[in-house]
Amino acid sequence: RNAREWSEIGRVSAKGAGVSQQSYSFTDSEPHEGMNFYRLKMVDSDGSFEYSVIQSLSFERSVETTVFPNPVAGILHIKASDWENVSRVDILNASGQTVYQSQKVPFQQVNVANLPGGIYMVKILRKNGMQTIRKIVVDR
């Protein structure tokens, strides 16, 4: 995870000796969330070895985000599997104007009873800069 301490996550056997180019692949079945660092340790038949250049990949865990009920007339409920990472909730009208913006600590329920009927976008912003947008209908 830090490009200083390494652990083996798998092995791929050689396809044989020779001068022809060979292709290999390996899938990390349990990457850490965030930045992951990878390198290959290529071992020759005499036991000598060499390391490849370090490569990095970033993985984000998949997050589930739902808003309900939809259509909504009163209280809109927002569920996110990573709610602790949600930094703000905005509701925008069909013209793109923000009609609701949460406090610094957003609530998982929003009272939309004072909004005119119509189509709105609920924008859920996360601390890492990612955002999720869900469309809702306010019913009158």
C-alpha atoms as a PDB file:
ATOM      1  CA  ARG A   1       0.000   0.000   0.000  1.00  0.00           C
ATOM      2  CA  ASN A   2       2.871   2.418   0.630  1.00  0.00           C
ATOM      3  CA  ALA A   3       5.487   1.372  -2.012  1.00  0.00           C
ATOM      4  CA  ARG A   4       7.984   0.604   0.787  1.00  0.00           C
ATOM      5  CA  GLU A   5       6.637  -2.573   2.415  1.00  0.00           C
ATOM      6  CA  TRP A   6       5.744  -5.351  -0.018  1.00  0.00           C
ATOM      7  CA  SER A   7       3.771  -8.574   0.233  1.00  0.00           C
ATOM      8  CA  GLU A   8       3.227 -11.305  -2.319  1.00  0.00           C
ATOM      9  CA  ILE A   9      -0.309 -11.425  -3.702  1.00  0.00           C
ATOM     10  CA  GLY A  10       0.228 -14.186  -6.238  1.00  0.00           C
ATOM     11  CA  ARG A  11       2.464 -16.051  -8.641  1.00  0.00           C
ATOM     12  CA  VAL A  12       2.384 -16.689 -12.362  1.00  0.00           C
ATOM     13  CA  SER A  13       4.492 -19.503 -13.794  1.00  0.00           C
ATOM     14  CA  ALA A  14       6.803 -18.847 -16.711  1.00  0.00           C
ATOM     15  CA  LYS A  15       5.680 -20.042 -20.126  1.00  0.00           C
ATOM     16  CA  GLY A  16       9.162 -21.320 -20.880  1.00  0.00           C
ATOM     17  CA  ALA A  17      12.567 -20.014 -21.808  1.00  0.00           C
ATOM     18  CA  GLY A  18      13.218 -18.389 -25.120  1.00  0.00           C
ATOM     19  CA  VAL A  19      13.624 -15.150 -26.938  1.00  0.00           C
ATOM     20  CA  SER A  20      10.033 -14.734 -28.083  1.00  0.00           C
ATOM     21  CA  GLN A  21       7.889 -12.225 -26.220  1.00  0.00           C
ATOM     22  CA  GLN A  22       5.314 -13.716 -23.835  1.00  0.00           C
ATOM     23  CA  SER A  23       2.249 -12.086 -22.304  1.00  0.00           C
ATOM     24  CA  TYR A  24       1.225 -12.632 -18.694  1.00  0.00           C
ATOM     25  CA  SER A  25      -1.644 -11.396 -16.558  1.00  0.00           C
ATOM     26  CA  PHE A  26      -2.721 -11.471 -12.933  1.00  0.00           C
ATOM     27  CA  THR A  27      -5.752 -10.006 -11.161  1.00  0.00           C
ATOM     28  CA  ASP A  28      -5.543  -8.664  -7.607  1.00  0.00           C
ATOM     29  CA  SER A  29      -8.766 -10.079  -6.174  1.00  0.00           C
ATOM     30  CA  GLU A  30      -8.642  -7.955  -3.004  1.00  0.00           C
ATOM     31  CA  PRO A  31      -7.184  -4.511  -3.724  1.00  0.00           C
ATOM     32  CA  HIS A  32      -7.210  -1.960  -0.928  1.00  0.00           C
ATOM     33  CA  GLU A  33      -9.453   1.064  -1.265  1.00  0.00           C
ATOM     34  CA  GLY A  34      -7.455   4.028  -2.536  1.00  0.00           C
ATOM     35  CA  MET A  35      -3.941   3.860  -3.964  1.00  0.00           C
ATOM     36  CA  ASN A  36      -2.312   0.445  -4.540  1.00  0.00           C
ATOM     37  CA  PHE A  37       1.297  -0.049  -5.653  1.00  0.00           C
ATOM     38  CA  TYR A  38       2.432  -3.023  -7.708  1.00  0.00           C
ATOM     39  CA  ARG A  39       5.722  -4.445  -8.924  1.00  0.00           C
ATOM     40  CA  LEU A  40       6.816  -7.719 -10.423  1.00  0.00           C
ATOM     41  CA  LYS A  41       9.563  -9.891  -9.069  1.00  0.00           C
ATOM     42  CA  MET A  42      10.893 -11.825 -12.051  1.00  0.00           C
ATOM     43  CA  VAL A  43      12.830 -14.896 -10.941  1.00  0.00           C
ATOM     44  CA  ASP A  44      15.152 -16.737 -13.312  1.00  0.00           C
ATOM     45  CA  SER A  45      15.680 -20.509 -13.246  1.00  0.00           C
ATOM     46  CA  ASP A  46      19.045 -20.022 -11.458  1.00  0.00           C
ATOM     47  CA  GLY A  47      17.330 -18.136  -8.608  1.00  0.00           C
ATOM     48  CA  SER A  48      18.477 -14.672  -9.619  1.00  0.00           C
ATOM     49  CA  PHE A  49      15.737 -12.062  -9.754  1.00  0.00           C
ATOM     50  CA  GLU A  50      14.919  -8.549 -10.820  1.00  0.00           C
ATOM     51  CA  TYR A  51      12.121  -6.134  -9.898  1.00  0.00           C
ATOM     52  CA  SER A  52      10.003  -4.249 -12.399  1.00  0.00           C
ATOM     53  CA  VAL A  53       9.187  -0.565 -12.309  1.00  0.00           C
ATOM     54  CA  ILE A  54       6.555   0.258  -9.673  1.00  0.00           C
ATOM     55  CA  GLN A  55       3.059   0.931 -11.025  1.00  0.00           C
ATOM     56  CA  SER A  56       0.148   2.410  -9.089  1.00  0.00           C
ATOM     57  CA  LEU A  57      -3.611   2.064  -9.421  1.00  0.00           C
ATOM     58  CA  SER A  58      -6.385   3.635  -7.395  1.00  0.00           C
ATOM     59  CA  PHE A  59      -9.516   1.695  -6.482  1.00  0.00           C
ATOM     60  CA  GLU A  60     -12.715   3.133  -5.095  1.00  0.00           C
ATOM     61  CA  ARG A  61     -15.127   0.842  -3.393  1.00  0.00           C
ATOM     62  CA  SER A  62     -18.445   0.793  -5.106  1.00  0.00           C
ATOM     63  CA  VAL A  63     -21.021   2.821  -3.277  1.00  0.00           C
ATOM     64  CA  GLU A  64     -24.743   2.353  -3.307  1.00  0.00           C
ATOM     65  CA  THR A  65     -26.801   5.539  -3.245  1.00  0.00           C
ATOM     66  CA  THR A  66     -30.594   5.596  -3.275  1.00  0.00           C
ATOM     67  CA  VAL A  67     -33.241   8.243  -2.760  1.00  0.00           C
ATOM     68  CA  PHE A  68     -36.839   7.356  -1.879  1.00  0.00           C
ATOM     69  CA  PRO A  69     -39.761   7.573  -2.132  1.00  0.00           C
ATOM     70  CA  ASN A  70     -39.841   8.707  -5.713  1.00  0.00           C
ATOM     71  CA  PRO A  71     -42.122  10.514  -6.486  1.00  0.00           C
ATOM     72  CA  VAL A  72     -41.961  12.298  -3.130  1.00  0.00           C
ATOM     73  CA  ALA A  73     -44.392  14.737  -1.517  1.00  0.00           C
ATOM     74  CA  GLY A  74     -42.916  15.239   1.966  1.00  0.00           C
ATOM     75  CA  ILE A  75     -39.742  13.701   3.370  1.00  0.00           C
ATOM     76  CA  LEU A  76     -37.067  12.490   0.934  1.00  0.00           C
ATOM     77  CA  HIS A  77     -34.802   9.774   2.356  1.00  0.00           C
ATOM     78  CA  ILE A  78     -31.202   9.453   1.178  1.00  0.00           C
ATOM     79  CA  LYS A  79     -29.254   6.246   1.740  1.00  0.00           C
ATOM     80  CA  ALA A  80     -25.567   5.876   0.898  1.00  0.00           C
ATOM     81  CA  SER A  81     -23.400   2.907   1.811  1.00  0.00           C
ATOM     82  CA  ASP A  82     -20.603   5.372   2.619  1.00  0.00           C
ATOM     83  CA  TRP A  83     -22.641   8.046   4.413  1.00  0.00           C
ATOM     84  CA  GLU A  84     -19.648   8.929   6.625  1.00  0.00           C
ATOM     85  CA  ASN A  85     -17.950  10.230   3.441  1.00  0.00           C
ATOM     86  CA  VAL A  86     -20.868  12.411   2.316  1.00  0.00           C
ATOM     87  CA  SER A  87     -19.950  16.068   2.712  1.00  0.00           C
ATOM     88  CA  ARG A  88     -23.005  17.797   1.250  1.00  0.00           C
ATOM     89  CA  VAL A  89     -26.401  17.229  -0.332  1.00  0.00           C
ATOM     90  CA  ASP A  90     -27.803  19.676  -2.884  1.00  0.00           C
ATOM     91  CA  ILE A  91     -31.149  19.665  -4.659  1.00  0.00           C
ATOM     92  CA  LEU A  92     -31.326  21.460  -8.001  1.00  0.00           C
ATOM     93  CA  ASN A  93     -34.421  22.368  -9.979  1.00  0.00           C
ATOM     94  CA  ALA A  94     -34.883  21.739 -13.709  1.00  0.00           C
ATOM     95  CA  SER A  95     -33.135  25.065 -14.471  1.00  0.00           C
ATOM     96  CA  GLY A  96     -30.033  23.985 -12.542  1.00  0.00           C
ATOM     97  CA  GLN A  97     -30.633  26.375  -9.634  1.00  0.00           C
ATOM     98  CA  THR A  98     -29.822  25.082  -6.162  1.00  0.00           C
ATOM     99  CA  VAL A  99     -33.068  25.034  -4.167  1.00  0.00           C
ATOM    100  CA  TYR A 100     -31.655  23.155  -1.174  1.00  0.00           C
ATOM    101  CA  GLN A 101     -28.143  22.850   0.257  1.00  0.00           C
ATOM    102  CA  SER A 102     -27.435  20.803   3.367  1.00  0.00           C
ATOM    103  CA  GLN A 103     -25.686  22.017   6.499  1.00  0.00           C
ATOM    104  CA  LYS A 104     -22.021  21.119   7.102  1.00  0.00           C
ATOM    105  CA  VAL A 105     -23.182  17.745   8.404  1.00  0.00           C
ATOM    106  CA  PRO A 106     -25.888  16.587   5.981  1.00  0.00           C
ATOM    107  CA  PHE A 107     -29.001  14.790   7.154  1.00  0.00           C
ATOM    108  CA  GLN A 108     -30.297  11.621   5.516  1.00  0.00           C
ATOM    109  CA  GLN A 109     -33.799  13.113   5.302  1.00  0.00           C
ATOM    110  CA  VAL A 110     -34.820  16.294   3.486  1.00  0.00           C
ATOM    111  CA  ASN A 111     -38.249  17.895   3.736  1.00  0.00           C
ATOM    112  CA  VAL A 112     -39.269  18.808   0.168  1.00  0.00           C
ATOM    113  CA  ALA A 113     -42.876  19.732   1.042  1.00  0.00           C
ATOM    114  CA  ASN A 114     -42.189  23.408   0.298  1.00  0.00           C
ATOM    115  CA  LEU A 115     -40.850  22.751  -3.225  1.00  0.00           C
ATOM    116  CA  PRO A 116     -43.156  23.192  -6.227  1.00  0.00           C
ATOM    117  CA  GLY A 117     -44.065  20.002  -8.076  1.00  0.00           C
ATOM    118  CA  GLY A 118     -41.601  19.017 -10.779  1.00  0.00           C
ATOM    119  CA  ILE A 119     -38.371  17.220 -11.615  1.00  0.00           C
ATOM    120  CA  TYR A 120     -35.296  17.804  -9.464  1.00  0.00           C
ATOM    121  CA  MET A 121     -31.742  16.504  -9.229  1.00  0.00           C
ATOM    122  CA  VAL A 122     -30.339  15.372  -5.878  1.00  0.00           C
ATOM    123  CA  LYS A 123     -26.561  15.806  -5.856  1.00  0.00           C
ATOM    124  CA  ILE A 124     -24.662  13.889  -3.160  1.00  0.00           C
ATOM    125  CA  LEU A 125     -21.087  15.178  -2.817  1.00  0.00           C
ATOM    126  CA  ARG A 126     -18.366  13.160  -1.123  1.00  0.00           C
ATOM    127  CA  LYS A 127     -15.248  14.266   0.736  1.00  0.00           C
ATOM    128  CA  ASN A 128     -13.016  12.825  -2.010  1.00  0.00           C
ATOM    129  CA  GLY A 129     -14.666  15.057  -4.644  1.00  0.00           C
ATOM    130  CA  MET A 130     -16.843  12.363  -6.206  1.00  0.00           C
ATOM    131  CA  GLN A 131     -20.532  13.035  -6.629  1.00  0.00           C
ATOM    132  CA  THR A 132     -23.668  11.030  -7.297  1.00  0.00           C
ATOM    133  CA  ILE A 133     -26.748  12.511  -8.930  1.00  0.00           C
ATOM    134  CA  ARG A 134     -30.239  11.053  -8.665  1.00  0.00           C
ATOM    135  CA  LYS A 135     -33.383  12.369 -10.356  1.00  0.00           C
ATOM    136  CA  ILE A 136     -36.541  12.764  -8.283  1.00  0.00           C
ATOM    137  CA  VAL A 137     -40.088  13.930  -8.918  1.00  0.00           C
ATOM    138  CA  VAL A 138     -41.746  16.165  -6.350  1.00  0.00           C
ATOM    139  CA  ASP A 139     -45.443  15.362  -6.511  1.00  0.00           C
ATOM    140  CA  ARG A 140     -48.177  17.879  -5.661  1.00  0.00           C
END
